[in-house]
């Protein structure tokens, strides 16, 4: 089990959870579009945060965190659509809650980084 404070691992596990839940969605035109979009945005959150760990400057770090934050917000949007149109909502509601927590964490990191300038 990972530490609650290991954000890199938390973002990785969030991405994996999204992938696993997308696999369970119906195969229809609307779900194909939504699945593609949410897979891109959800996996991008952790990827950008990983890139931030190798930033060459504070500005570079802030930029990568900002991109991760944007992707988290987009992921939350797609989750809310799935919750609104899907019959199987339980896991998606949990993922929506997690996405909101991730947004708060990334926003806090970004705001603290930008203030340091």
mmCIF file of N, CA and C in Angstrom:
data_model
loop_
_atom_site.group_PDB
_atom_site.id
_atom_site.type_symbol
_atom_site.label_atom_id
_atom_site.label_comp_id
_atom_site.label_asym_id
_atom_site.label_seq_id
_atom_site.Cartn_x
_atom_site.Cartn_y
_atom_site.Cartn_z
ATOM 1 N N UNK A 1 0.840 -1.190 0.000
ATOM 2 C CA UNK A 1 0.000 0.000 0.000
ATOM 3 C C UNK A 1 0.880 1.246 0.000
ATOM 4 N N UNK A 2 0.464 2.234 -0.746
ATOM 5 C CA UNK A 2 1.263 3.447 -0.858
ATOM 6 C C UNK A 2 0.871 4.456 0.207
ATOM 7 N N UNK A 3 1.814 5.311 0.490
ATOM 8 C CA UNK A 3 1.561 6.391 1.434
ATOM 9 C C UNK A 3 0.572 7.375 0.836
ATOM 10 N N UNK A 4 -0.305 7.882 1.676
ATOM 11 C CA UNK A 4 -1.284 8.876 1.237
ATOM 12 C C UNK A 4 -0.584 10.118 0.686
ATOM 13 N N UNK A 5 0.662 10.318 1.104
ATOM 14 C CA UNK A 5 1.382 11.521 0.730
ATOM 15 C C UNK A 5 2.313 11.322 -0.464
ATOM 16 N N UNK A 6 2.307 10.138 -1.065
ATOM 17 C CA UNK A 6 3.125 9.883 -2.246
ATOM 18 C C UNK A 6 2.298 10.247 -3.478
ATOM 19 N N UNK A 7 2.392 11.508 -3.864
ATOM 20 C CA UNK A 7 1.533 12.014 -4.940
ATOM 21 C C UNK A 7 1.819 11.340 -6.272
ATOM 22 N N UNK A 8 3.076 11.087 -6.577
ATOM 23 C CA UNK A 8 3.389 10.433 -7.844
ATOM 24 C C UNK A 8 2.692 9.081 -7.945
ATOM 25 N N UNK A 9 2.745 8.303 -6.882
ATOM 26 C CA UNK A 9 2.088 6.991 -6.888
ATOM 27 C C UNK A 9 0.573 7.152 -6.921
ATOM 28 N N UNK A 10 0.063 8.121 -6.216
ATOM 29 C CA UNK A 10 -1.382 8.370 -6.190
ATOM 30 C C UNK A 10 -1.888 8.714 -7.583
ATOM 31 N N UNK A 11 -1.152 9.540 -8.300
ATOM 32 C CA UNK A 11 -1.551 9.908 -9.666
ATOM 33 C C UNK A 11 -1.461 8.708 -10.604
ATOM 34 N N UNK A 12 -0.435 7.880 -10.411
ATOM 35 C CA UNK A 12 -0.293 6.659 -11.208
ATOM 36 C C UNK A 12 -1.496 5.743 -10.979
ATOM 37 N N UNK A 13 -1.848 5.531 -9.710
ATOM 38 C CA UNK A 13 -2.973 4.653 -9.376
ATOM 39 C C UNK A 13 -4.300 5.222 -9.888
ATOM 40 N N UNK A 14 -4.436 6.534 -9.854
ATOM 41 C CA UNK A 14 -5.640 7.172 -10.401
ATOM 42 C C UNK A 14 -5.750 6.872 -11.895
ATOM 43 N N UNK A 15 -4.641 7.019 -12.615
ATOM 44 C CA UNK A 15 -4.645 6.721 -14.054
ATOM 45 C C UNK A 15 -5.042 5.280 -14.321
ATOM 46 N N UNK A 16 -4.475 4.361 -13.558
ATOM 47 C CA UNK A 16 -4.789 2.937 -13.728
ATOM 48 C C UNK A 16 -6.266 2.675 -13.442
ATOM 49 N N UNK A 17 -6.795 3.310 -12.410
ATOM 50 C CA UNK A 17 -8.220 3.146 -12.087
ATOM 51 C C UNK A 17 -9.101 3.638 -13.226
ATOM 52 N N UNK A 18 -8.742 4.769 -13.814
ATOM 53 C CA UNK A 18 -9.504 5.284 -14.960
ATOM 54 C C UNK A 18 -9.445 4.287 -16.113
ATOM 55 N N UNK A 19 -8.256 3.798 -16.437
ATOM 56 C CA UNK A 19 -8.107 2.826 -17.531
ATOM 57 C C UNK A 19 -8.993 1.610 -17.275
ATOM 58 N N UNK A 20 -8.949 1.094 -16.068
ATOM 59 C CA UNK A 20 -9.743 -0.097 -15.739
ATOM 60 C C UNK A 20 -11.242 0.163 -15.835
ATOM 61 N N UNK A 21 -11.683 1.331 -15.402
ATOM 62 C CA UNK A 21 -13.117 1.643 -15.479
ATOM 63 C C UNK A 21 -13.552 1.922 -16.919
ATOM 64 N N UNK A 22 -12.698 2.541 -17.712
ATOM 65 C CA UNK A 22 -13.025 2.795 -19.120
ATOM 66 C C UNK A 22 -13.235 1.471 -19.847
ATOM 67 N N UNK A 23 -12.463 0.472 -19.496
ATOM 68 C CA UNK A 23 -12.604 -0.852 -20.121
ATOM 69 C C UNK A 23 -14.005 -1.435 -19.906
ATOM 70 N N UNK A 24 -14.693 -1.001 -18.879
ATOM 71 C CA UNK A 24 -16.024 -1.517 -18.552
ATOM 72 C C UNK A 24 -17.161 -0.733 -19.210
ATOM 73 N N UNK A 25 -16.835 0.396 -19.820
ATOM 74 C CA UNK A 25 -17.875 1.221 -20.446
ATOM 75 C C UNK A 25 -18.435 0.540 -21.686
ATOM 76 N N UNK A 26 -19.687 0.847 -22.025
ATOM 77 C CA UNK A 26 -20.267 0.293 -23.256
ATOM 78 C C UNK A 26 -19.467 0.750 -24.485
ATOM 79 N N UNK A 27 -19.572 -0.035 -25.536
ATOM 80 C CA UNK A 27 -18.894 0.336 -26.779
ATOM 81 C C UNK A 27 -19.948 0.927 -27.714
ATOM 82 N N UNK A 28 -20.061 2.255 -27.646
ATOM 83 C CA UNK A 28 -20.967 2.995 -28.518
ATOM 84 C C UNK A 28 -20.234 4.247 -28.962
ATOM 85 N N UNK A 29 -20.778 4.933 -29.949
ATOM 86 C CA UNK A 29 -20.080 6.103 -30.480
ATOM 87 C C UNK A 29 -19.771 7.149 -29.421
ATOM 88 N N UNK A 30 -20.754 7.477 -28.580
ATOM 89 C CA UNK A 30 -20.512 8.516 -27.575
ATOM 90 C C UNK A 30 -19.474 8.063 -26.547
ATOM 91 N N UNK A 31 -19.529 6.807 -26.141
ATOM 92 C CA UNK A 31 -18.556 6.317 -25.167
ATOM 93 C C UNK A 31 -17.165 6.184 -25.774
ATOM 94 N N UNK A 32 -17.080 5.922 -27.067
ATOM 95 C CA UNK A 32 -15.760 5.873 -27.712
ATOM 96 C C UNK A 32 -15.075 7.224 -27.619
ATOM 97 N N UNK A 33 -15.813 8.291 -27.893
ATOM 98 C CA UNK A 33 -15.262 9.652 -27.821
ATOM 99 C C UNK A 33 -14.871 9.979 -26.385
ATOM 100 N N UNK A 34 -15.776 9.737 -25.455
ATOM 101 C CA UNK A 34 -15.516 10.038 -24.045
ATOM 102 C C UNK A 34 -14.338 9.216 -23.534
ATOM 103 N N UNK A 35 -14.301 7.935 -23.882
ATOM 104 C CA UNK A 35 -13.213 7.055 -23.441
ATOM 105 C C UNK A 35 -11.866 7.564 -23.928
ATOM 106 N N UNK A 36 -11.806 7.934 -25.185
ATOM 107 C CA UNK A 36 -10.559 8.446 -25.761
ATOM 108 C C UNK A 36 -10.110 9.707 -25.028
ATOM 109 N N UNK A 37 -11.031 10.626 -24.813
ATOM 110 C CA UNK A 37 -10.701 11.897 -24.169
ATOM 111 C C UNK A 37 -10.253 11.699 -22.717
ATOM 112 N N UNK A 38 -10.988 10.891 -21.974
ATOM 113 C CA UNK A 38 -10.649 10.719 -20.559
ATOM 114 C C UNK A 38 -9.357 9.925 -20.396
ATOM 115 N N UNK A 39 -9.108 8.983 -21.270
ATOM 116 C CA UNK A 39 -7.843 8.245 -21.191
ATOM 117 C C UNK A 39 -6.657 9.179 -21.434
ATOM 118 N N UNK A 40 -6.798 10.077 -22.392
ATOM 119 C CA UNK A 40 -5.717 11.036 -22.664
ATOM 120 C C UNK A 40 -5.490 11.966 -21.480
ATOM 121 N N UNK A 41 -6.556 12.558 -20.977
ATOM 122 C CA UNK A 41 -6.388 13.550 -19.915
ATOM 123 C C UNK A 41 -5.959 12.901 -18.597
ATOM 124 N N UNK A 42 -6.549 11.774 -18.242
ATOM 125 C CA UNK A 42 -6.238 11.139 -16.953
ATOM 126 C C UNK A 42 -4.796 10.654 -16.893
ATOM 127 N N UNK A 43 -4.308 10.073 -17.972
ATOM 128 C CA UNK A 43 -2.932 9.577 -17.960
ATOM 129 C C UNK A 43 -1.928 10.724 -18.081
ATOM 130 N N UNK A 44 -2.363 11.840 -18.607
ATOM 131 C CA UNK A 44 -1.497 13.004 -18.740
ATOM 132 C C UNK A 44 -1.213 13.689 -17.403
ATOM 133 N N UNK A 45 -2.112 13.551 -16.450
ATOM 134 C CA UNK A 45 -1.912 14.187 -15.142
ATOM 135 C C UNK A 45 -0.606 13.699 -14.524
ATOM 136 N N UNK A 46 -0.506 12.399 -14.357
ATOM 137 C CA UNK A 46 0.691 11.819 -13.745
ATOM 138 C C UNK A 46 1.932 12.018 -14.590
ATOM 139 N N UNK A 47 1.779 11.926 -15.908
ATOM 140 C CA UNK A 47 2.930 12.101 -16.797
ATOM 141 C C UNK A 47 3.516 13.508 -16.652
ATOM 142 N N UNK A 48 2.662 14.506 -16.603
ATOM 143 C CA UNK A 48 3.148 15.880 -16.451
ATOM 144 C C UNK A 48 3.733 16.122 -15.061
ATOM 145 N N UNK A 49 3.147 15.510 -14.048
ATOM 146 C CA UNK A 49 3.712 15.656 -12.713
ATOM 147 C C UNK A 49 5.074 14.975 -12.632
ATOM 148 N N UNK A 50 5.228 13.846 -13.308
ATOM 149 C CA UNK A 50 6.538 13.180 -13.382
ATOM 150 C C UNK A 50 7.554 14.102 -14.056
ATOM 151 N N UNK A 51 7.147 14.736 -15.153
ATOM 152 C CA UNK A 51 8.037 15.680 -15.831
ATOM 153 C C UNK A 51 8.418 16.830 -14.921
ATOM 154 N N UNK A 52 7.493 17.273 -14.097
ATOM 155 C CA UNK A 52 7.762 18.376 -13.169
ATOM 156 C C UNK A 52 8.893 18.014 -12.204
ATOM 157 N N UNK A 53 9.014 16.734 -11.876
ATOM 158 C CA UNK A 53 10.051 16.308 -10.941
ATOM 159 C C UNK A 53 11.450 16.484 -11.520
ATOM 160 N N UNK A 54 11.549 16.596 -12.836
ATOM 161 C CA UNK A 54 12.842 16.794 -13.497
ATOM 162 C C UNK A 54 12.950 18.202 -14.085
ATOM 163 N N UNK A 55 12.169 19.112 -13.573
ATOM 164 C CA UNK A 55 12.157 20.487 -14.090
ATOM 165 C C UNK A 55 13.537 21.123 -13.964
ATOM 166 N N UNK A 56 13.837 21.981 -14.920
ATOM 167 C CA UNK A 56 15.140 22.651 -14.925
ATOM 168 C C UNK A 56 15.102 24.013 -14.236
ATOM 169 N N UNK A 57 13.906 24.451 -13.873
ATOM 170 C CA UNK A 57 13.757 25.734 -13.184
ATOM 171 C C UNK A 57 12.424 25.739 -12.443
ATOM 172 N N UNK A 58 12.252 26.726 -11.592
ATOM 173 C CA UNK A 58 10.976 26.877 -10.894
ATOM 174 C C UNK A 58 9.855 27.146 -11.886
ATOM 175 N N UNK A 59 10.143 27.953 -12.892
ATOM 176 C CA UNK A 59 9.127 28.251 -13.917
ATOM 177 C C UNK A 59 8.740 26.982 -14.679
ATOM 178 N N UNK A 60 9.715 26.152 -15.001
ATOM 179 C CA UNK A 60 9.458 24.895 -15.701
ATOM 180 C C UNK A 60 8.601 23.982 -14.816
ATOM 181 N N UNK A 61 8.949 23.895 -13.524
ATOM 182 C CA UNK A 61 8.173 23.092 -12.579
ATOM 183 C C UNK A 61 6.731 23.590 -12.521
ATOM 184 N N UNK A 62 6.558 24.901 -12.361
ATOM 185 C CA UNK A 62 5.214 25.481 -12.273
ATOM 186 C C UNK A 62 4.418 25.201 -13.543
ATOM 187 N N UNK A 63 5.061 25.297 -14.683
ATOM 188 C CA UNK A 63 4.387 25.041 -15.958
ATOM 189 C C UNK A 63 3.891 23.604 -16.048
ATOM 190 N N UNK A 64 4.731 22.650 -15.671
ATOM 191 C CA UNK A 64 4.332 21.236 -15.733
ATOM 192 C C UNK A 64 3.210 20.940 -14.740
ATOM 193 N N UNK A 65 3.273 21.515 -13.553
ATOM 194 C CA UNK A 65 2.213 21.326 -12.567
ATOM 195 C C UNK A 65 0.922 21.956 -13.082
ATOM 196 N N UNK A 66 1.036 23.114 -13.721
ATOM 197 C CA UNK A 66 -0.150 23.777 -14.284
ATOM 198 C C UNK A 66 -0.798 22.913 -15.361
ATOM 199 N N UNK A 67 0.013 22.273 -16.183
ATOM 200 C CA UNK A 67 -0.535 21.379 -17.214
ATOM 201 C C UNK A 67 -1.217 20.185 -16.547
ATOM 202 N N UNK A 68 -0.587 19.611 -15.536
ATOM 203 C CA UNK A 68 -1.199 18.487 -14.807
ATOM 204 C C UNK A 68 -2.533 18.919 -14.206
ATOM 205 N N UNK A 69 -2.587 20.127 -13.666
ATOM 206 C CA UNK A 69 -3.824 20.659 -13.093
ATOM 207 C C UNK A 69 -4.909 20.812 -14.159
ATOM 208 N N UNK A 70 -4.552 21.350 -15.312
ATOM 209 C CA UNK A 70 -5.528 21.475 -16.411
ATOM 210 C C UNK A 70 -6.061 20.103 -16.818
ATOM 211 N N UNK A 71 -5.174 19.131 -16.912
ATOM 212 C CA UNK A 71 -5.584 17.780 -17.297
ATOM 213 C C UNK A 71 -6.482 17.155 -16.225
ATOM 214 N N UNK A 72 -6.200 17.450 -14.961
ATOM 215 C CA UNK A 72 -7.046 16.941 -13.876
ATOM 216 C C UNK A 72 -8.446 17.542 -13.964
ATOM 217 N N UNK A 73 -8.518 18.819 -14.278
ATOM 218 C CA UNK A 73 -9.819 19.478 -14.417
ATOM 219 C C UNK A 73 -10.585 18.878 -15.613
ATOM 220 N N UNK A 74 -9.879 18.638 -16.705
ATOM 221 C CA UNK A 74 -10.538 18.029 -17.858
ATOM 222 C C UNK A 74 -11.020 16.620 -17.527
ATOM 223 N N UNK A 75 -10.213 15.870 -16.828
ATOM 224 C CA UNK A 75 -10.602 14.515 -16.426
ATOM 225 C C UNK A 75 -11.853 14.550 -15.562
ATOM 226 N N UNK A 76 -11.895 15.494 -14.633
ATOM 227 C CA UNK A 76 -13.078 15.645 -13.776
ATOM 228 C C UNK A 76 -14.319 15.918 -14.625
ATOM 229 N N UNK A 77 -14.170 16.716 -15.644
ATOM 230 C CA UNK A 77 -15.284 17.022 -16.555
ATOM 231 C C UNK A 77 -15.811 15.742 -17.212
ATOM 232 N N UNK A 78 -14.909 14.919 -17.752
ATOM 233 C CA UNK A 78 -15.332 13.685 -18.419
ATOM 234 C C UNK A 78 -15.952 12.715 -17.421
ATOM 235 N N UNK A 79 -15.412 12.664 -16.214
ATOM 236 C CA UNK A 79 -16.005 11.795 -15.190
ATOM 237 C C UNK A 79 -17.431 12.234 -14.898
ATOM 238 N N UNK A 80 -17.640 13.533 -14.779
ATOM 239 C CA UNK A 80 -18.990 14.034 -14.496
ATOM 240 C C UNK A 80 -19.956 13.676 -15.629
ATOM 241 N N UNK A 81 -19.502 13.698 -16.851
ATOM 242 C CA UNK A 81 -20.352 13.273 -17.972
ATOM 243 C C UNK A 81 -20.697 11.796 -17.832
ATOM 244 N N UNK A 82 -19.697 10.973 -17.539
ATOM 245 C CA UNK A 82 -19.957 9.540 -17.384
ATOM 246 C C UNK A 82 -20.953 9.294 -16.254
ATOM 247 N N UNK A 83 -20.778 9.974 -15.140
ATOM 248 C CA UNK A 83 -21.718 9.820 -14.016
ATOM 249 C C UNK A 83 -23.126 10.213 -14.453
ATOM 250 N N UNK A 84 -23.227 11.253 -15.262
ATOM 251 C CA UNK A 84 -24.541 11.744 -15.685
ATOM 252 C C UNK A 84 -25.248 10.801 -16.657
ATOM 253 N N UNK A 85 -24.491 10.071 -17.477
ATOM 254 C CA UNK A 85 -25.130 9.255 -18.518
ATOM 255 C C UNK A 85 -25.040 7.747 -18.277
ATOM 256 N N UNK A 86 -24.272 7.348 -17.285
ATOM 257 C CA UNK A 86 -24.012 5.926 -17.079
ATOM 258 C C UNK A 86 -24.934 5.322 -16.032
ATOM 259 N N UNK A 87 -25.190 4.036 -16.193
ATOM 260 C CA UNK A 87 -25.949 3.306 -15.185
ATOM 261 C C UNK A 87 -25.028 2.809 -14.063
ATOM 262 N N UNK A 88 -23.784 2.525 -14.415
ATOM 263 C CA UNK A 88 -22.801 2.032 -13.441
ATOM 264 C C UNK A 88 -22.008 3.224 -12.909
ATOM 265 N N UNK A 89 -22.478 3.789 -11.802
ATOM 266 C CA UNK A 89 -21.913 5.050 -11.315
ATOM 267 C C UNK A 89 -21.004 4.926 -10.104
ATOM 268 N N UNK A 90 -21.083 3.867 -9.353
ATOM 269 C CA UNK A 90 -20.428 3.794 -8.043
ATOM 270 C C UNK A 90 -18.929 4.079 -8.137
ATOM 271 N N UNK A 91 -18.228 3.376 -8.983
ATOM 272 C CA UNK A 91 -16.771 3.588 -9.097
ATOM 273 C C UNK A 91 -16.463 4.956 -9.690
ATOM 274 N N UNK A 92 -17.285 5.407 -10.612
ATOM 275 C CA UNK A 92 -17.051 6.716 -11.225
ATOM 276 C C UNK A 92 -17.254 7.841 -10.213
ATOM 277 N N UNK A 93 -18.189 7.667 -9.303
ATOM 278 C CA UNK A 93 -18.393 8.681 -8.255
ATOM 279 C C UNK A 93 -17.167 8.734 -7.341
ATOM 280 N N UNK A 94 -16.593 7.578 -7.031
ATOM 281 C CA UNK A 94 -15.354 7.548 -6.242
ATOM 282 C C UNK A 94 -14.225 8.243 -6.999
ATOM 283 N N UNK A 95 -14.144 7.995 -8.294
ATOM 284 C CA UNK A 95 -13.102 8.626 -9.103
ATOM 285 C C UNK A 95 -13.321 10.139 -9.216
ATOM 286 N N UNK A 96 -14.576 10.546 -9.234
ATOM 287 C CA UNK A 96 -14.867 11.986 -9.251
ATOM 288 C C UNK A 96 -14.354 12.643 -7.970
ATOM 289 N N UNK A 97 -14.593 11.998 -6.851
ATOM 290 C CA UNK A 97 -14.104 12.523 -5.569
ATOM 291 C C UNK A 97 -12.578 12.598 -5.575
ATOM 292 N N UNK A 98 -11.935 11.550 -6.036
ATOM 293 C CA UNK A 98 -10.473 11.542 -6.103
ATOM 294 C C UNK A 98 -9.962 12.626 -7.045
ATOM 295 N N UNK A 99 -10.632 12.825 -8.164
ATOM 296 C CA UNK A 99 -10.183 13.865 -9.107
ATOM 297 C C UNK A 99 -10.279 15.253 -8.470
ATOM 298 N N UNK A 100 -11.306 15.471 -7.672
ATOM 299 C CA UNK A 100 -11.438 16.761 -6.979
ATOM 300 C C UNK A 100 -10.311 16.956 -5.968
ATOM 301 N N UNK A 101 -9.941 15.899 -5.274
ATOM 302 C CA UNK A 101 -8.837 15.988 -4.326
ATOM 303 C C UNK A 101 -7.522 16.264 -5.051
ATOM 304 N N UNK A 102 -7.321 15.592 -6.176
ATOM 305 C CA UNK A 102 -6.111 15.802 -6.975
ATOM 306 C C UNK A 102 -6.051 17.246 -7.466
ATOM 307 N N UNK A 103 -7.168 17.778 -7.907
ATOM 308 C CA UNK A 103 -7.218 19.170 -8.361
ATOM 309 C C UNK A 103 -6.791 20.107 -7.226
ATOM 310 N N UNK A 104 -7.310 19.877 -6.035
ATOM 311 C CA UNK A 104 -6.957 20.729 -4.885
ATOM 312 C C UNK A 104 -5.468 20.641 -4.568
ATOM 313 N N UNK A 105 -4.919 19.444 -4.594
ATOM 314 C CA UNK A 105 -3.501 19.248 -4.288
ATOM 315 C C UNK A 105 -2.635 19.949 -5.324
ATOM 316 N N UNK A 106 -2.925 19.720 -6.601
ATOM 317 C CA UNK A 106 -2.127 20.334 -7.668
ATOM 318 C C UNK A 106 -2.263 21.849 -7.662
ATOM 319 N N UNK A 107 -3.455 22.347 -7.395
ATOM 320 C CA UNK A 107 -3.656 23.798 -7.331
ATOM 321 C C UNK A 107 -2.843 24.389 -6.186
ATOM 322 N N UNK A 108 -2.803 23.704 -5.069
ATOM 323 C CA UNK A 108 -2.017 24.171 -3.926
ATOM 324 C C UNK A 108 -0.527 24.200 -4.257
ATOM 325 N N UNK A 109 -0.034 23.127 -4.883
ATOM 326 C CA UNK A 109 1.375 23.083 -5.278
ATOM 327 C C UNK A 109 1.684 24.225 -6.245
ATOM 328 N N UNK A 110 0.808 24.388 -7.235
ATOM 329 C CA UNK A 110 1.026 25.450 -8.230
ATOM 330 C C UNK A 110 1.035 26.822 -7.561
ATOM 331 N N UNK A 111 0.052 27.091 -6.731
ATOM 332 C CA UNK A 111 -0.055 28.391 -6.084
ATOM 333 C C UNK A 111 1.150 28.671 -5.189
ATOM 334 N N UNK A 112 1.622 27.687 -4.470
ATOM 335 C CA UNK A 112 2.800 27.870 -3.617
ATOM 336 C C UNK A 112 4.057 28.094 -4.443
ATOM 337 N N UNK A 113 4.127 27.452 -5.612
ATOM 338 C CA UNK A 113 5.291 27.615 -6.481
ATOM 339 C C UNK A 113 5.298 28.997 -7.114
ATOM 340 N N UNK A 114 4.163 29.441 -7.582
ATOM 341 C CA UNK A 114 4.065 30.737 -8.242
ATOM 342 C C UNK A 114 4.323 31.882 -7.253
ATOM 343 N N UNK A 115 3.862 31.735 -6.035
ATOM 344 C CA UNK A 115 4.053 32.761 -5.013
ATOM 345 C C UNK A 115 5.533 32.916 -4.680
ATOM 346 N N UNK A 116 6.300 31.831 -4.790
ATOM 347 C CA UNK A 116 7.742 31.865 -4.471
ATOM 348 C C UNK A 116 8.546 32.718 -5.442
ATOM 349 N N UNK A 117 8.004 33.010 -6.621
ATOM 350 C CA UNK A 117 8.742 33.745 -7.651
ATOM 351 C C UNK A 117 9.350 35.007 -7.136
#
